[in-house]
Tab-separated table of C-alpha atoms in Angstrom:
chain	number	residue	atom	x	y	z
O	16	MET	CA	-0.200	-0.209	-0.467
O	17	VAL	CA	1.451	3.214	-0.479
O	18	ILE	CA	1.644	6.071	2.011
O	19	ILE	CA	0.468	9.323	1.378
O	20	ASN	CA	3.376	12.310	2.677
O	21	ASP	CA	1.317	14.880	2.734
O	22	THR	CA	2.600	18.084	1.983
O	23	THR	CA	0.176	21.098	2.714
O	24	LEU	CA	1.836	21.919	5.759
O	25	ARG	CA	4.963	22.390	4.518
O	26	ASP	CA	5.421	23.018	0.135
O	27	GLY	CA	1.747	24.189	0.397
O	28	GLU	CA	2.258	26.679	2.727
O	29	GLN	CA	5.259	27.541	-0.035
O	30	THR	CA	2.599	29.036	-2.232
O	31	PRO	CA	3.303	32.887	-2.665
O	32	GLY	CA	0.953	34.566	-0.659
O	33	VAL	CA	-0.149	32.093	1.358
O	34	ALA	CA	1.100	32.123	5.119
O	35	PHE	CA	-0.941	29.957	7.603
O	36	THR	CA	-1.731	30.853	11.255
O	37	ARG	CA	0.142	28.195	14.011
O	38	ARG	CA	-3.746	27.854	15.035
O	39	GLU	CA	-4.776	27.490	11.359
O	40	LYS	CA	-1.226	24.976	10.995
O	41	VAL	CA	-2.476	22.730	13.642
O	42	VAL	CA	-6.661	22.379	12.156
O	43	LEU	CA	-5.394	21.719	9.251
O	44	ALA	CA	-3.326	19.094	10.523
O	45	GLU	CA	-5.994	17.628	12.921
O	46	MET	CA	-8.550	17.120	10.059
O	47	LEU	CA	-5.570	15.913	7.930
O	48	PHE	CA	-4.580	12.790	10.068
O	49	GLN	CA	-8.584	12.391	10.879
O	50	ALA	CA	-9.314	11.894	7.690
O	51	GLY	CA	-7.047	8.851	7.348
O	52	ILE	CA	-3.503	11.237	6.563
O	53	THR	CA	-0.924	9.896	9.797
O	54	HIS	CA	1.673	10.690	7.406
O	55	LEU	CA	2.394	14.440	7.483
O	56	GLU	CA	5.379	16.979	6.520
O	57	VAL	CA	4.733	20.249	8.538
O	58	GLY	CA	7.305	22.568	8.500
O	59	ILE	CA	11.037	23.681	7.958
O	60	PRO	CA	12.301	24.871	12.127
O	61	ALA	CA	14.889	27.451	10.249
O	62	MET	CA	12.602	29.404	9.473
O	63	GLY	CA	12.417	30.336	13.635
O	64	ASP	CA	11.014	30.288	17.081
O	65	GLU	CA	7.666	30.615	15.434
O	66	GLU	CA	7.581	28.049	13.281
O	67	CYS	CA	9.545	25.438	16.036
O	68	LEU	CA	6.369	26.765	18.372
O	69	THR	CA	4.098	26.049	15.265
O	70	ILE	CA	5.333	22.286	14.788
O	71	ALA	CA	5.427	21.735	18.701
O	72	ALA	CA	1.774	22.802	18.965
O	73	ILE	CA	0.854	20.381	15.834
O	74	ARG	CA	3.033	16.968	18.001
O	75	LYS	CA	1.638	17.893	21.145
O	76	ALA	CA	-2.284	18.300	18.976
O	77	LEU	CA	-0.765	14.696	16.891
O	78	PRO	CA	0.688	12.514	19.327
O	79	GLU	CA	-0.158	9.184	17.144
O	80	ALA	CA	0.860	11.311	13.474
O	81	THR	CA	3.484	10.436	11.802
O	82	LEU	CA	5.250	13.391	11.562
O	83	MET	CA	8.945	14.941	9.567
O	84	ALA	CA	10.337	18.613	9.310
O	85	TRP	CA	12.134	19.534	5.841
O	86	CYS	CA	16.031	20.947	6.354
O	87	ARG	CA	18.954	21.373	4.507
O	88	ALA	CA	22.402	18.687	5.528
O	89	ASN	CA	23.010	21.430	8.065
O	90	LYS	CA	22.945	20.026	11.724
O	91	SER	CA	21.879	22.873	13.468
O	92	GLU	CA	18.732	22.442	11.737
O	93	ILE	CA	18.573	18.719	11.849
O	94	LYS	CA	18.946	18.787	15.907
O	95	ARG	CA	16.034	21.501	16.045
O	96	THR	CA	13.587	18.792	14.372
O	97	ALA	CA	14.716	16.266	17.099
O	98	GLU	CA	14.329	18.398	19.644
O	99	LEU	CA	10.522	18.357	18.763
O	100	GLN	CA	9.909	15.013	19.890
O	101	LEU	CA	9.609	14.879	15.591
O	102	ASP	CA	9.060	11.162	14.031
O	103	TRP	CA	10.980	11.781	10.300
O	104	VAL	CA	13.641	14.774	8.978
O	105	ASP	CA	13.751	15.066	5.704
O	106	ILE	CA	17.616	15.696	4.266
O	107	SER	CA	17.099	18.026	0.980
O	108	ILE	CA	20.468	18.223	-0.938
O	109	PRO	CA	20.774	18.955	-4.488
O	110	SER	CA	21.497	16.476	-7.016
O	111	SER	CA	21.679	18.053	-10.302
O	112	LYS	CA	25.040	19.172	-11.219
O	113	GLN	CA	22.971	22.897	-12.251
O	114	MET	CA	22.118	22.595	-8.859
O	115	ILE	CA	25.647	21.230	-6.891
O	116	GLU	CA	27.042	23.993	-9.269
O	117	HIS	CA	25.856	26.827	-9.569
O	118	LYS	CA	22.800	27.085	-6.056
O	119	LEU	CA	25.276	24.918	-4.022
O	120	LYS	CA	29.141	25.756	-5.435
O	121	SER	CA	30.568	23.011	-4.022
O	122	SER	CA	31.962	19.452	-5.296
O	123	VAL	CA	29.980	16.479	-5.581
O	124	ASP	CA	32.122	14.541	-3.009
O	125	LYS	CA	32.402	17.537	-0.823
O	126	LEU	CA	28.038	17.220	-0.576
O	127	LEU	CA	28.117	13.546	-0.011
O	128	ALA	CA	30.790	13.930	2.413
O	129	ASN	CA	28.305	16.153	4.675
O	130	MET	CA	24.939	14.531	3.619
O	131	LEU	CA	26.392	11.231	5.603
O	132	ASP	CA	27.749	13.117	7.973
O	133	CYS	CA	23.931	14.746	8.771
O	134	ILE	CA	22.488	11.376	8.186
O	135	ARG	CA	24.570	9.744	11.014
O	136	TYR	CA	23.801	12.507	13.140
O	137	ALA	CA	20.540	12.251	12.156
O	138	VAL	CA	20.291	8.732	13.020
O	139	SER	CA	21.828	9.004	16.339
O	140	LEU	CA	19.864	12.351	17.435
O	141	GLY	CA	16.845	9.288	16.630
O	142	LEU	CA	15.548	10.453	13.737
O	143	GLN	CA	14.670	8.206	10.882
O	144	VAL	CA	15.853	9.447	8.075
O	145	CYS	CA	14.615	10.782	3.671
O	146	ILE	CA	17.225	11.894	1.702
O	147	GLY	CA	15.610	14.514	-0.489
O	148	CYS	CA	16.752	15.263	-3.910
O	149	GLU	CA	15.982	17.548	-4.871
O	150	ASP	CA	16.007	18.665	-8.848
O	151	ALA	CA	16.002	14.567	-9.318
O	152	SER	CA	14.910	14.891	-11.957
O	153	ARG	CA	17.333	16.449	-14.028
O	154	ALA	CA	19.878	14.697	-12.327
O	155	GLU	CA	21.864	11.201	-13.776
O	156	LEU	CA	20.355	8.405	-12.260
O	157	ASP	CA	23.542	7.040	-11.487
O	158	PHE	CA	24.391	9.460	-9.487
O	159	LEU	CA	20.692	9.127	-7.956
O	160	ALA	CA	21.379	5.668	-7.139
O	161	ASP	CA	24.337	6.095	-5.412
O	162	ILE	CA	23.001	8.678	-3.420
O	163	GLY	CA	20.892	6.084	-2.275
O	164	ALA	CA	22.768	2.912	-1.429
O	165	LEU	CA	25.514	5.223	-0.071
O	166	GLY	CA	22.405	7.252	2.469
O	167	SER	CA	21.462	3.274	3.451
O	168	LEU	CA	24.586	2.698	4.491
O	169	ALA	CA	24.868	5.446	7.195
O	170	GLY	CA	21.756	4.949	8.206
O	171	ALA	CA	18.904	6.652	5.975
O	172	GLN	CA	15.714	5.056	5.327
O	173	ARG	CA	13.611	6.401	2.035
O	174	LEU	CA	14.566	8.666	-0.987
O	175	ARG	CA	12.934	11.169	-1.531
O	176	TYR	CA	12.462	12.068	-5.614
O	177	ALA	CA	11.629	15.373	-6.310
O	178	ASP	CA	10.437	16.683	-9.764
O	179	THR	CA	11.802	19.746	-8.293
O	180	LEU	CA	10.700	22.079	-11.911
O	181	GLY	CA	7.405	20.048	-12.519
O	182	LEU	CA	10.152	18.874	-15.786
O	183	LEU	CA	9.224	15.098	-16.467
O	184	GLU	CA	6.294	13.024	-18.212
O	185	PRO	CA	4.117	10.083	-16.748
O	186	PHE	CA	6.155	7.699	-19.108
O	187	MET	CA	10.282	8.559	-18.252
O	188	VAL	CA	8.783	9.179	-14.257
O	189	TYR	CA	7.946	5.625	-15.197
O	190	LYS	CA	11.666	4.771	-16.355
O	191	GLN	CA	14.205	6.216	-14.006
O	192	ILE	CA	12.186	5.722	-10.617
O	193	LYS	CA	12.006	1.964	-12.226
O	194	GLN	CA	15.520	1.611	-13.007
O	195	LEU	CA	16.223	3.273	-9.951
O	196	SER	CA	14.114	0.839	-7.644
O	197	SER	CA	16.466	-1.248	-9.230
O	198	GLU	CA	19.713	0.430	-8.022
O	199	GLN	CA	19.756	1.709	-4.806
O	200	PRO	CA	17.482	0.036	-1.499
O	201	LEU	CA	15.943	2.308	-0.436
O	202	PRO	CA	12.315	2.676	-0.426
O	203	ILE	CA	11.286	5.638	-2.906
O	204	GLU	CA	9.140	8.700	-1.908
O	205	ILE	CA	8.209	10.518	-5.221
O	206	HIS	CA	7.196	14.572	-4.606
O	207	CYS	CA	5.935	15.974	-7.964
O	208	HIS	CA	5.468	19.000	-9.015
O	209	ASP	CA	2.717	20.999	-11.267
O	210	ASP	CA	4.345	22.725	-13.765
O	211	LEU	CA	3.268	21.129	-17.259
O	212	GLY	CA	-0.418	20.017	-15.568
O	213	LEU	CA	1.289	16.481	-14.794
O	214	ALA	CA	2.224	15.754	-11.310
O	215	THR	CA	-0.820	13.862	-10.312
O	216	ALA	CA	-0.249	11.964	-13.401
O	217	ASN	CA	3.909	11.356	-12.611
O	218	THR	CA	2.573	10.776	-9.605
O	219	LEU	CA	0.551	7.528	-10.443
O	220	ALA	CA	3.169	6.699	-13.234
O	221	ALA	CA	5.815	6.970	-10.608
O	222	ILE	CA	4.094	4.434	-7.771
O	223	LYS	CA	2.919	2.261	-10.053
O	224	ALA	CA	7.171	1.750	-11.217
O	225	GLY	CA	7.051	0.702	-6.651
O	226	ALA	CA	7.315	4.100	-5.190
O	227	SER	CA	6.252	3.053	-2.064
O	228	TYR	CA	5.214	6.991	-0.306
O	229	ALA	CA	3.663	9.955	-2.462
O	230	ASN	CA	3.792	13.871	-1.642
O	231	THR	CA	0.569	15.532	-1.477
O	232	THR	CA	-0.226	19.020	-1.128
O	233	ALA	CA	-4.893	19.731	-0.812
O	234	ILE	CA	-6.501	21.417	-3.721
O	235	GLY	CA	-2.478	21.675	-5.701
O	236	LEU	CA	-1.209	24.079	-3.979
O	237	GLY	CA	3.083	24.691	-3.675
O	238	GLU	CA	5.485	26.429	-5.089
O	239	ARG	CA	4.506	28.231	-9.160
O	240	ALA	CA	1.823	25.496	-10.162
O	241	GLY	CA	1.596	23.775	-6.861
O	242	ASN	CA	2.154	19.768	-6.079
O	243	ALA	CA	0.577	16.789	-7.057
O	244	PRO	CA	-3.592	17.335	-5.087
O	245	LEU	CA	-4.430	14.945	-2.497
O	246	GLU	CA	-7.387	13.496	-3.868
O	247	GLU	CA	-7.226	13.196	-7.379
O	248	VAL	CA	-4.117	11.473	-6.085
O	249	ALA	CA	-6.030	9.786	-3.559
O	250	ILE	CA	-9.104	9.349	-5.871
O	251	ALA	CA	-6.960	8.386	-8.536
O	252	LEU	CA	-5.966	5.317	-6.751
O	253	TYR	CA	-8.639	3.936	-5.483
O	254	GLN	CA	-10.209	4.725	-8.926
O	255	CYS	CA	-8.478	3.604	-10.983
O	256	TYR	CA	-6.034	0.693	-9.287
O	257	GLN	CA	-7.930	-0.578	-6.177
O	258	GLN	CA	-4.966	0.820	-3.864
O	259	ASP	CA	-6.700	1.702	-0.679
O	260	THR	CA	-4.742	4.054	1.016
O	261	GLY	CA	-6.131	4.137	4.222
O	262	ILE	CA	-8.248	7.539	3.644
O	263	ASN	CA	-11.732	8.761	4.187
O	264	LEU	CA	-12.898	10.243	0.793
O	265	THR	CA	-15.453	11.649	1.594
O	266	ALA	CA	-13.657	13.674	4.411
O	267	LEU	CA	-11.878	14.879	1.391
O	268	PRO	CA	-14.223	18.020	0.650
O	269	ALA	CA	-14.381	19.951	4.259
O	270	LEU	CA	-10.770	19.289	4.046
O	271	CYS	CA	-10.221	21.494	0.720
O	272	GLN	CA	-12.030	23.745	1.406
O	273	ALA	CA	-10.629	24.187	5.089
O	274	VAL	CA	-7.443	24.823	3.341
O	275	SER	CA	-8.673	27.063	-0.078
O	276	LEU	CA	-10.536	29.127	3.509
O	277	ALA	CA	-7.091	28.889	5.487
O	278	ALA	CA	-4.844	30.247	2.126
O	279	GLY	CA	-7.470	32.234	0.850
O	280	ARG	CA	-7.387	30.485	-2.751
O	281	PRO	CA	-11.100	29.872	-3.764
O	282	VAL	CA	-11.159	26.534	-4.804
O	283	ALA	CA	-12.116	26.483	-9.228
O	284	GLN	CA	-15.342	25.664	-9.714
O	285	GLN	CA	-14.646	23.291	-12.143
O	286	LYS	CA	-10.802	22.048	-9.861
O	287	SER	CA	-11.377	18.172	-10.866
O	288	LEU	CA	-13.873	16.454	-7.753
O	289	VAL	CA	-14.301	19.106	-5.076
O	290	GLY	CA	-14.673	22.158	-6.984
O	291	GLU	CA	-18.112	23.195	-7.030
O	292	GLN	CA	-19.751	22.194	-10.849
O	293	VAL	CA	-17.567	18.951	-11.889
O	294	PHE	CA	-20.528	17.143	-10.693
O	295	THR	CA	-23.140	19.730	-12.056
O	296	HIS	CA	-24.767	18.401	-15.309
O	297	GLU	CA	-26.362	20.763	-17.948
O	298	SER	CA	-26.565	19.668	-21.028
O	299	GLY	CA	-29.623	17.435	-22.263
O	300	ILE	CA	-28.437	14.636	-24.067
O	301	HIS	CA	-26.123	14.435	-20.868
O	302	VAL	CA	-28.789	15.128	-18.250
O	303	ASP	CA	-31.256	12.265	-20.487
O	304	GLY	CA	-28.660	10.090	-19.918
O	305	LEU	CA	-27.802	10.678	-16.252
O	306	VAL	CA	-31.513	10.559	-15.782
O	307	LYS	CA	-31.848	7.256	-17.075
O	308	ASP	CA	-28.778	5.836	-15.698
O	309	VAL	CA	-26.296	7.906	-13.696
O	310	ARG	CA	-23.845	4.970	-15.007
O	311	ASN	CA	-24.175	6.574	-18.721
O	312	TYR	CA	-22.426	9.686	-17.438
O	313	GLN	CA	-21.030	9.214	-14.425
O	314	GLY	CA	-16.562	8.162	-14.748
O	315	VAL	CA	-16.314	8.374	-10.723
O	316	ASP	CA	-18.780	8.680	-7.937
O	317	PRO	CA	-19.431	11.371	-6.429
O	318	GLN	CA	-21.010	8.987	-3.281
O	319	LEU	CA	-17.070	8.447	-2.931
O	320	LEU	CA	-16.390	12.018	-1.945
O	321	GLY	CA	-19.831	12.525	0.707
O	322	ARG	CA	-20.779	14.496	-2.750
O	323	SER	CA	-24.101	13.773	-6.040
O	324	HIS	CA	-24.767	14.752	-8.993
O	325	ARG	CA	-26.331	17.971	-10.087
O	326	LEU	CA	-28.229	18.954	-12.757
O	327	VAL	CA	-29.325	22.600	-13.778
O	328	LEU	CA	-30.657	24.746	-16.748
O	329	GLY	CA	-28.894	26.866	-19.231
O	330	LYS	CA	-28.194	26.996	-23.199
O	331	HIS	CA	-27.766	24.115	-23.334
O	332	SER	CA	-30.532	22.578	-21.651
O	333	GLY	CA	-32.854	19.813	-23.339
O	334	ILE	CA	-36.903	19.253	-22.551
O	335	GLY	CA	-36.378	16.318	-20.293
O	336	ALA	CA	-33.904	18.719	-17.674
O	337	VAL	CA	-36.473	21.282	-17.942
O	338	GLN	CA	-39.577	18.975	-16.956
O	339	ALA	CA	-36.471	17.135	-13.957
O	340	VAL	CA	-35.768	20.055	-12.686
O	341	PHE	CA	-38.714	21.250	-12.127
O	342	ALA	CA	-39.929	17.789	-10.747
O	343	ARG	CA	-37.051	18.248	-7.971
O	344	ILE	CA	-38.879	21.972	-7.164
O	345	GLY	CA	-42.898	20.704	-6.812
O	346	ILE	CA	-43.709	22.048	-10.230
O	347	SER	CA	-45.094	19.556	-13.061
O	348	LEU	CA	-44.766	20.371	-16.816
O	349	ASP	CA	-46.432	19.308	-19.574
O	350	LYS	CA	-45.436	19.422	-23.093
O	351	ILE	CA	-46.347	22.967	-23.897
O	352	GLN	CA	-45.295	24.494	-20.611
O	353	THR	CA	-42.021	22.666	-20.598
O	354	ASP	CA	-41.979	24.220	-24.322
O	355	LYS	CA	-42.280	27.878	-23.182
O	356	LEU	CA	-40.196	27.566	-20.165
O	357	LEU	CA	-37.285	26.391	-22.163
O	358	ILE	CA	-36.716	29.141	-23.286
O	359	ALA	CA	-37.475	31.445	-20.893
O	360	VAL	CA	-34.125	29.412	-19.115
O	361	GLN	CA	-32.185	30.052	-22.551
O	362	ALA	CA	-32.726	33.611	-22.353
O	363	PHE	CA	-31.600	34.009	-19.124
O	364	ALA	CA	-28.471	31.823	-19.021
O	365	ILE	CA	-27.537	33.993	-22.706
O	366	ASP	CA	-28.646	37.252	-20.609
O	367	ARG	CA	-27.196	36.632	-16.808
O	368	LYS	CA	-23.981	34.098	-18.406
O	369	ARG	CA	-25.158	31.853	-14.725
O	370	ASN	CA	-27.485	28.914	-14.301
O	371	PRO	CA	-30.502	29.967	-12.984
O	372	SER	CA	-30.839	29.779	-9.500
O	373	ASP	CA	-33.861	27.213	-7.923
O	374	ILE	CA	-35.419	30.693	-6.868
O	375	GLU	CA	-35.290	32.577	-10.023
O	376	LEU	CA	-36.497	29.747	-12.215
O	377	LEU	CA	-39.868	29.099	-9.675
O	378	ARG	CA	-39.487	33.390	-11.025
O	379	LEU	CA	-39.530	32.107	-14.340
O	380	SER	CA	-42.501	30.181	-13.979
O	381	ASP	CA	-44.422	32.095	-12.757
O	382	GLN	CA	-44.334	34.971	-15.297
O	383	VAL	CA	-43.831	32.278	-18.499
O	384	LEU	CA	-47.040	30.574	-17.162
O	385	GLY	CA	-48.526	32.107	-14.582
O	386	SER	CA	-49.039	31.174	-10.214
O	387	PHE	CA	-49.071	27.330	-10.113
């Protein structure tokens, strides 16, 4: 079973302009845990005392959760992680030639020596270690395998493959993770960014290739275009691979809404799975098919998320939809009444650029047909 190691509270909060309060982070952590996401990356100790106090508050609120902090290969940061009584530390190191030379301004030998020293130090403090390979998608695969093999000998227990710039596509991800799994001993955690809109697909490809852990963020928060959305990965694993992640899928809409409010990032109406309109139908052909049998136009059962289909009227509605929607609000229509209201509904939608509400439909019926 793949384990979701959610990073809403760390990488998600790195979204430009997003700044959770301590109370918000604790509440969101509790909601994540209650939804069955028990592995959480909760912050960056190097950010200072306020961040550490927030991490400590999450630890106190969730003593049974598996909590991770993100650190550089820096002993003082690792020490603070241990002092906060977290379970895991992600020791992040640049792994591509570009970043080693032009960001870290170091050599491979120095990077590896420092990495191993930090791993041993973290293990001595009782921490479990994930090696975070930043920019892994631009690194040499042989070098990533060396990092995993050497890190394992030093005591590391997981290797994070980060597509930091969101450059990859699923076929390459599958090939890379499959090969990396066979060439070094550590379980792999996949960390995808959504710059090309492929973070979910890349995460699934990595899992298919053998990744044991997956990083996600609720509603896809994160740097630039964000990370793989928690709700998409969880539902796709269930829907496509029949994998039980232990997540209560019906809890995801409320969780995503809470994250949206705390982040000040509205969820797009057509956001997959949790957007307001993703189980809403207007087209006459689709509505007719749904009324006959929901399986005609149901790819994902909305009940998985505690939701249901909703029929609305608009420019593309047909007579069957008009009769079904008006019947739902307590008005039975004959053929002539239906035809008249269909014309009125289509004119409303074109004029207002939206679907009429139930109250507006009642007003239309009064205007077109007179009071019932």
